[in-house]
mmCIF file of C-alpha atoms and ligand atoms in Angstrom:
data_model
loop_
_atom_site.group_PDB
_atom_site.id
_atom_site.type_symbol
_atom_site.label_atom_id
_atom_site.label_comp_id
_atom_site.label_asym_id
_atom_site.label_seq_id
_atom_site.Cartn_x
_atom_site.Cartn_y
_atom_site.Cartn_z
ATOM 1 C CA MET V 1 -11.810 -6.059 7.498
ATOM 2 C CA SER V 2 -9.574 -3.125 7.288
ATOM 3 C CA ASP V 3 -6.716 -5.186 5.961
ATOM 4 C CA ASP V 4 -9.134 -5.957 2.915
ATOM 5 C CA LEU V 5 -9.479 -2.313 2.367
ATOM 6 C CA LEU V 6 -5.720 -1.800 2.383
ATOM 7 C CA ARG V 7 -5.340 -4.694 -0.156
ATOM 8 C CA GLN V 8 -7.988 -2.941 -2.540
ATOM 9 C CA ILE V 9 -6.083 0.418 -1.953
ATOM 10 C CA LYS V 10 -2.716 -1.274 -3.102
ATOM 11 C CA LEU V 11 -4.518 -3.014 -6.142
ATOM 12 C CA GLN V 12 -5.904 0.398 -7.361
ATOM 13 C CA GLY V 13 -2.624 2.018 -7.460
ATOM 14 C CA ALA V 14 -2.381 5.862 -7.123
ATOM 15 C CA VAL V 15 -2.512 6.593 -3.573
ATOM 16 C CA PRO V 16 -2.973 10.295 -2.648
ATOM 17 C CA ALA V 17 0.644 11.569 -1.963
ATOM 18 C CA HIS V 18 -0.541 14.277 0.413
ATOM 19 C CA VAL V 19 -3.620 14.148 2.428
ATOM 20 C CA ALA V 20 -5.087 17.135 4.532
ATOM 21 C CA VAL V 21 -7.235 16.548 7.583
ATOM 22 C CA ILE V 22 -9.675 18.756 9.262
ATOM 23 C CA MET V 23 -10.149 16.972 12.853
ATOM 24 C CA ASP V 24 -13.407 18.089 13.919
ATOM 25 C CA GLY V 25 -15.848 16.709 16.320
ATOM 26 C CA ASN V 26 -13.862 16.103 19.601
ATOM 27 C CA GLY V 27 -16.180 18.325 21.530
ATOM 28 C CA ARG V 28 -19.413 16.482 20.233
ATOM 29 C CA TRP V 29 -17.822 13.114 21.070
ATOM 30 C CA ALA V 30 -17.088 14.247 24.623
ATOM 31 C CA GLN V 31 -20.545 15.843 25.074
ATOM 32 C CA ARG V 32 -22.260 12.721 23.958
ATOM 33 C CA ARG V 33 -20.520 10.841 26.688
ATOM 34 C CA ASN V 34 -21.061 13.442 29.237
ATOM 35 C CA LEU V 35 -17.382 14.242 29.503
ATOM 36 C CA PRO V 36 -15.503 17.482 29.307
ATOM 37 C CA ARG V 37 -14.521 18.645 25.818
ATOM 38 C CA THR V 38 -10.756 18.172 26.895
ATOM 39 C CA ALA V 39 -11.658 14.223 27.027
ATOM 40 C CA GLY V 40 -12.599 14.642 23.366
ATOM 41 C CA HIS V 41 -9.266 16.307 22.504
ATOM 42 C CA GLN V 42 -7.353 13.604 24.548
ATOM 43 C CA ALA V 43 -9.161 10.959 22.471
ATOM 44 C CA GLY V 44 -8.533 12.863 19.340
ATOM 45 C CA MET V 45 -4.708 12.847 19.965
ATOM 46 C CA ALA V 46 -5.031 8.901 19.717
ATOM 47 C CA SER V 47 -6.957 9.350 16.513
ATOM 48 C CA VAL V 48 -3.756 11.300 15.236
ATOM 49 C CA ARG V 49 -1.527 8.258 16.198
ATOM 50 C CA ARG V 50 -3.628 5.947 14.257
ATOM 51 C CA LEU V 51 -3.804 8.325 11.297
ATOM 52 C CA VAL V 52 -0.001 8.270 11.086
ATOM 53 C CA GLU V 53 0.141 4.613 11.139
ATOM 54 C CA SER V 54 -2.318 4.390 8.509
ATOM 55 C CA CYS V 55 -0.679 6.861 6.349
ATOM 56 C CA LEU V 56 2.494 4.855 6.467
ATOM 57 C CA GLU V 57 0.656 1.691 5.690
ATOM 58 C CA ALA V 58 -1.186 3.037 2.770
ATOM 59 C CA GLY V 59 1.888 4.978 1.285
ATOM 60 C CA VAL V 60 0.808 8.429 1.735
ATOM 61 C CA THR V 61 4.115 10.521 1.946
ATOM 62 C CA THR V 62 2.667 13.852 3.513
ATOM 63 C CA VAL V 63 -0.246 14.394 5.787
ATOM 64 C CA THR V 64 -1.316 18.010 7.124
ATOM 65 C CA VAL V 65 -3.609 18.188 10.028
ATOM 66 C CA PHE V 66 -5.455 21.128 11.374
ATOM 67 C CA ALA V 67 -4.916 20.911 15.203
ATOM 68 C CA PHE V 68 -5.500 24.473 16.364
ATOM 69 C CA SER V 69 -6.768 27.445 14.196
ATOM 70 C CA GLN V 70 -6.129 31.151 14.950
ATOM 71 C CA GLU V 71 -9.764 31.417 15.756
ATOM 72 C CA ASN V 72 -9.318 28.699 18.677
ATOM 73 C CA TRP V 73 -7.324 31.342 20.584
ATOM 74 C CA GLN V 74 -10.909 32.744 21.390
ATOM 75 C CA ARG V 75 -12.025 29.439 23.048
ATOM 76 C CA PRO V 76 -12.150 29.457 26.950
ATOM 77 C CA PRO V 77 -8.799 29.808 28.575
ATOM 78 C CA GLU V 78 -8.971 26.385 30.292
ATOM 79 C CA GLU V 79 -9.637 24.563 26.928
ATOM 80 C CA ILE V 80 -6.714 26.567 25.190
ATOM 81 C CA ASP V 81 -4.405 25.260 28.137
ATOM 82 C CA ALA V 82 -5.658 21.759 27.877
ATOM 83 C CA LEU V 83 -4.869 21.847 24.031
ATOM 84 C CA MET V 84 -1.430 23.247 24.642
ATOM 85 C CA ALA V 85 -0.898 20.546 27.204
ATOM 86 C CA LEU V 86 -1.953 17.957 24.774
ATOM 87 C CA LEU V 87 0.552 19.160 22.264
ATOM 88 C CA GLN V 88 3.332 18.948 24.674
ATOM 89 C CA GLU V 89 2.015 15.405 25.875
ATOM 90 C CA TYR V 90 1.923 14.454 22.162
ATOM 91 C CA VAL V 91 5.607 15.355 21.763
ATOM 92 C CA SER V 92 6.795 13.775 24.908
ATOM 93 C CA THR V 93 5.068 10.603 24.298
ATOM 94 C CA GLN V 94 5.259 10.275 20.415
ATOM 95 C CA SER V 95 8.702 11.734 19.590
ATOM 96 C CA ALA V 96 10.596 8.427 19.800
ATOM 97 C CA GLU V 97 8.006 6.466 18.053
ATOM 98 C CA LEU V 98 7.626 8.919 15.400
ATOM 99 C CA THR V 99 11.425 9.072 14.749
ATOM 100 C CA GLU V 100 11.290 5.148 14.563
ATOM 101 C CA GLN V 101 8.754 5.235 11.966
ATOM 102 C CA GLY V 102 10.660 7.708 9.825
ATOM 103 C CA VAL V 103 8.102 10.442 10.368
ATOM 104 C CA ARG V 104 9.319 14.101 10.006
ATOM 105 C CA VAL V 105 7.195 16.382 12.096
ATOM 106 C CA ARG V 106 6.765 20.055 11.438
ATOM 107 C CA MET V 107 4.354 22.511 12.993
ATOM 108 C CA LEU V 108 2.843 25.076 10.792
ATOM 109 C CA GLY V 109 1.327 28.536 11.724
ATOM 110 C CA ASP V 110 2.059 31.568 13.715
ATOM 111 C CA LEU V 111 3.989 30.271 16.617
ATOM 112 C CA THR V 112 4.561 33.518 18.320
ATOM 113 C CA PRO V 113 1.579 33.206 20.773
ATOM 114 C CA LEU V 114 2.505 29.744 22.006
ATOM 115 C CA SER V 115 3.909 29.588 25.686
ATOM 116 C CA PRO V 116 7.682 29.042 26.143
ATOM 117 C CA PRO V 117 6.977 25.343 27.055
ATOM 118 C CA ALA V 118 4.917 24.665 24.036
ATOM 119 C CA ARG V 119 7.461 26.396 21.774
ATOM 120 C CA GLN V 120 10.134 24.201 23.258
ATOM 121 C CA ALA V 121 8.105 21.113 22.467
ATOM 122 C CA VAL V 122 7.665 22.303 18.947
ATOM 123 C CA GLU V 123 11.472 22.822 18.617
ATOM 124 C CA PHE V 124 12.125 19.412 20.165
ATOM 125 C CA VAL V 125 9.873 17.364 18.012
ATOM 126 C CA GLU V 126 10.930 19.099 14.825
ATOM 127 C CA ARG V 127 14.765 18.549 15.681
ATOM 128 C CA ALA V 128 14.249 14.994 16.926
ATOM 129 C CA THR V 129 12.385 13.899 13.835
ATOM 130 C CA ALA V 130 14.343 15.933 11.275
ATOM 131 C CA GLY V 131 15.930 12.768 9.722
ATOM 132 C CA GLY V 132 12.473 11.182 8.869
ATOM 133 C CA THR V 133 11.937 10.249 5.144
ATOM 134 C CA LYS V 134 8.957 8.067 5.065
ATOM 135 C CA LEU V 135 6.151 10.530 6.070
ATOM 136 C CA ALA V 136 5.979 14.231 6.466
ATOM 137 C CA LEU V 137 3.464 14.932 9.458
ATOM 138 C CA ASN V 138 2.691 18.753 9.291
ATOM 139 C CA ILE V 139 0.660 19.894 12.249
ATOM 140 C CA CYS V 140 -1.078 23.376 11.835
ATOM 141 C CA ILE V 141 -1.055 25.070 15.043
ATOM 142 C CA SER V 142 -2.219 28.764 15.415
ATOM 143 C CA TYR V 143 -2.786 28.462 11.804
ATOM 144 C CA GLY V 144 -5.143 30.513 9.617
ATOM 145 C CA SER V 145 -4.987 30.354 5.895
ATOM 146 C CA ARG V 146 -5.793 33.987 5.170
ATOM 147 C CA ALA V 147 -3.135 35.101 7.543
ATOM 148 C CA GLU V 148 -0.610 32.722 5.785
ATOM 149 C CA ILE V 149 -1.604 34.137 2.342
ATOM 150 C CA THR V 150 -1.252 37.796 3.891
ATOM 151 C CA ARG V 151 2.194 36.903 5.192
ATOM 152 C CA ALA V 152 3.131 35.510 1.617
ATOM 153 C CA ALA V 153 1.877 38.789 0.165
ATOM 154 C CA ARG V 154 3.840 40.947 2.649
ATOM 155 C CA ARG V 155 6.960 39.028 1.973
ATOM 156 C CA LEU V 156 6.448 39.497 -1.679
ATOM 157 C CA ALA V 157 5.979 43.095 -1.261
ATOM 158 C CA GLU V 158 8.996 43.379 0.865
ATOM 159 C CA ASP V 159 11.056 41.558 -1.856
ATOM 160 C CA VAL V 160 9.737 43.847 -4.589
ATOM 161 C CA ALA V 161 10.392 46.985 -2.454
ATOM 162 C CA ALA V 162 14.103 45.807 -1.817
ATOM 163 C CA GLY V 163 14.588 45.196 -5.431
ATOM 164 C CA ARG V 164 15.157 41.456 -4.977
ATOM 165 C CA ILE V 165 12.415 40.540 -7.416
ATOM 166 C CA THR V 166 10.330 42.699 -10.007
ATOM 167 C CA SER V 167 6.605 42.891 -9.750
ATOM 168 C CA ASP V 168 6.420 40.602 -13.038
ATOM 169 C CA GLU V 169 7.960 37.867 -10.913
ATOM 170 C CA VAL V 170 4.953 37.994 -8.520
ATOM 171 C CA THR V 171 3.616 34.582 -9.971
ATOM 172 C CA GLU V 172 1.447 31.858 -8.572
ATOM 173 C CA GLN V 173 4.598 29.914 -7.959
ATOM 174 C CA ALA V 174 6.124 32.923 -6.008
ATOM 175 C CA ILE V 175 3.188 33.085 -3.588
ATOM 176 C CA ALA V 176 3.190 29.104 -3.199
ATOM 177 C CA ASP V 177 6.990 29.341 -2.549
ATOM 178 C CA ARG V 178 6.158 31.920 0.408
ATOM 179 C CA LEU V 179 3.369 29.572 2.048
ATOM 180 C CA TYR V 180 4.125 27.515 5.181
ATOM 181 C CA THR V 181 3.408 24.241 3.036
ATOM 182 C CA ALA V 182 5.899 25.177 0.223
ATOM 183 C CA PRO V 183 8.271 22.086 0.679
ATOM 184 C CA TRP V 184 5.278 19.698 0.306
ATOM 185 C CA GLY V 185 3.151 20.915 -2.472
ATOM 186 C CA ASP V 186 -0.646 20.820 -2.457
ATOM 187 C CA PRO V 187 -2.922 18.192 -0.908
ATOM 188 C CA ASP V 188 -4.518 15.723 -3.222
ATOM 189 C CA LEU V 189 -7.184 14.854 -0.544
ATOM 190 C CA LEU V 190 -8.944 16.785 2.048
ATOM 191 C CA ILE V 191 -10.685 14.820 4.877
ATOM 192 C CA ARG V 192 -13.238 16.566 7.162
ATOM 193 C CA THR V 193 -14.744 14.581 9.906
ATOM 194 C CA SER V 194 -18.020 15.294 11.789
ATOM 195 C CA GLY V 195 -20.069 16.029 8.661
ATOM 196 C CA GLU V 196 -19.430 19.877 8.317
ATOM 197 C CA PHE V 197 -19.187 20.850 4.798
ATOM 198 C CA ARG V 198 -16.775 23.776 5.299
ATOM 199 C CA ILE V 199 -12.906 24.679 4.751
ATOM 200 C CA SER V 200 -12.903 26.816 7.815
ATOM 201 C CA ASN V 201 -9.827 28.972 6.734
ATOM 202 C CA PHE V 202 -7.717 25.944 6.121
ATOM 203 C CA LEU V 203 -5.239 25.646 3.316
ATOM 204 C CA LEU V 204 -7.423 27.860 1.094
ATOM 205 C CA TRP V 205 -4.809 28.303 -1.754
ATOM 206 C CA GLN V 206 -3.272 24.806 -1.504
ATOM 207 C CA LEU V 207 -6.729 22.988 -1.777
ATOM 208 C CA ALA V 208 -7.710 24.573 -5.022
ATOM 209 C CA TYR V 209 -7.746 21.111 -6.750
ATOM 210 C CA ALA V 210 -7.994 18.712 -3.705
ATOM 211 C CA GLU V 211 -10.730 16.067 -3.694
ATOM 212 C CA LEU V 212 -12.924 16.641 -0.835
ATOM 213 C CA TYR V 213 -14.175 13.790 1.564
ATOM 214 C CA VAL V 214 -16.571 14.572 4.337
ATOM 215 C CA THR V 215 -17.608 11.942 6.859
ATOM 216 C CA PRO V 216 -19.961 12.009 9.577
ATOM 217 C CA THR V 217 -17.578 10.383 12.003
ATOM 218 C CA LEU V 218 -16.352 12.289 14.605
ATOM 219 C CA TRP V 219 -12.640 12.865 14.926
ATOM 220 C CA PRO V 220 -12.026 10.451 18.043
ATOM 221 C CA ASP V 221 -13.915 7.725 16.121
ATOM 222 C CA PHE V 222 -11.860 8.017 12.978
ATOM 223 C CA GLY V 223 -9.630 5.180 12.696
ATOM 224 C CA ARG V 224 -7.671 2.885 10.223
ATOM 225 C CA ARG V 225 -10.637 1.504 8.499
ATOM 226 C CA GLU V 226 -12.486 5.039 7.960
ATOM 227 C CA PHE V 227 -9.010 6.411 6.594
ATOM 228 C CA PHE V 228 -8.608 3.433 4.157
ATOM 229 C CA GLU V 229 -12.434 4.160 3.047
ATOM 230 C CA ALA V 230 -11.513 7.840 2.304
ATOM 231 C CA VAL V 231 -8.550 6.653 0.276
ATOM 232 C CA LEU V 232 -10.508 4.162 -1.677
ATOM 233 C CA ASP V 233 -13.186 6.918 -2.369
ATOM 234 C CA TYR V 234 -10.429 9.149 -3.659
ATOM 235 C CA GLN V 235 -9.196 6.447 -5.810
ATOM 236 C CA ARG V 236 -12.586 6.302 -7.556
ATOM 237 C CA ARG V 237 -12.518 9.955 -8.390
ATOM 238 C CA ASP V 238 -11.825 11.283 -11.873
ATOM 239 C CA ARG V 239 -9.306 14.174 -11.338
ATOM 240 C CA ARG V 240 -9.447 16.513 -14.152
ATOM 241 C CA PHE V 241 -7.781 19.812 -12.823
ATOM 242 C CA GLY V 242 -10.182 21.969 -14.920
ATOM 243 C CA ARG V 243 -9.309 19.898 -18.130
ATOM 244 C CA VAL V 244 -11.715 17.696 -20.274
ATOM 245 C CA THR V 245 -10.987 14.053 -20.419
ATOM 246 C CA THR V 246 -10.741 12.391 -23.917
ATOM 247 C CA ALA V 247 -12.135 9.043 -22.437
HETATM 248 C C1 FPP A 301 -12.037 20.323 16.602
HETATM 249 O O1 FPP A 301 -13.028 19.584 17.466
HETATM 250 C C2 FPP A 301 -10.728 19.886 17.214
HETATM 251 C C3 FPP A 301 -9.762 20.910 17.625
HETATM 252 C C4 FPP A 301 -10.186 22.075 17.862
HETATM 253 C C5 FPP A 301 -8.487 20.133 18.117
HETATM 254 C C6 FPP A 301 -7.904 19.300 17.457
HETATM 255 C C7 FPP A 301 -6.879 18.552 18.597
HETATM 256 C C8 FPP A 301 -6.446 17.256 18.626
HETATM 257 C C9 FPP A 301 -7.069 16.235 17.495
HETATM 258 C C10 FPP A 301 -5.700 16.725 19.632
HETATM 259 C C11 FPP A 301 -4.433 17.301 19.621
HETATM 260 C C12 FPP A 301 -3.491 16.818 18.476
HETATM 261 C C13 FPP A 301 -2.279 16.914 18.443
HETATM 262 C C14 FPP A 301 -1.435 16.417 17.251
HETATM 263 C C15 FPP A 301 -1.413 17.391 19.542
HETATM 264 P P1 FPP A 301 -14.023 20.757 18.068
HETATM 265 O O2 FPP A 301 -13.483 20.819 19.543
HETATM 266 O O3 FPP A 301 -14.214 21.897 17.435
HETATM 267 O O4 FPP A 301 -15.214 19.642 18.310
HETATM 268 P P2 FPP A 301 -16.784 20.250 18.105
HETATM 269 O O5 FPP A 301 -17.005 20.757 16.627
HETATM 270 O O6 FPP A 301 -17.469 18.841 18.288
HETATM 271 O O7 FPP A 301 -17.125 21.087 19.286
#
């Protein structure tokens, strides 16, 4: 059945080059099964693996996922530890496969609060997959979009103060160039699972013209079929970027 959806995607043509995902609902998935929240995150990690495979199949070239927000540092220490352990588990179990698949992994966010082993895992996977050219997988960790924009503004202020650029050169492009996502451009499609209609401080600048797709499916239940449905929905949209159409 999901092979049918993939065939339809290929027939439609234009696939979103860059997909962003807010992977929400791990906690609720676990709660419904009387499991600890961490079991939901574990199941969510398997969904990330399926997402990568589905992106490769569909021909998506960049996928940016929200794995841990700056606000998530306020969760109970046991849950933070479990999420950091999962990050390390993901790296140790997936690096070889990701490299083989041609996936290049980058971790975006303020990585300074991460424990030394978690930072080592980040450095390891980024180095191991550096040659990947088929799919860029950006994992946002300790990420907040307002903090990212503030960091870009601070860098611009420093550049102006040091005389490297003039205030006239503070353009939209100059800001975009100083965001974590600079090498990949803006997402075409944002998927949010678990039914919440919120952006939650994720890629606020970059999502300006993204198509939004919200599904009630909880992240651990989001698989190949659900991803292809989202892509097909995107392909039916009429993207105008604020312009009028002539049709
Ligand atoms: C939101 O669900 C999800 C998170 C805060 C963590 C996302 C993490 C993963 C998918 C696994 C790790 C992934 C990698 C790549 C290492 P929630 O806990 O807010 O769910 P709830 O809203 O139902 O409580």
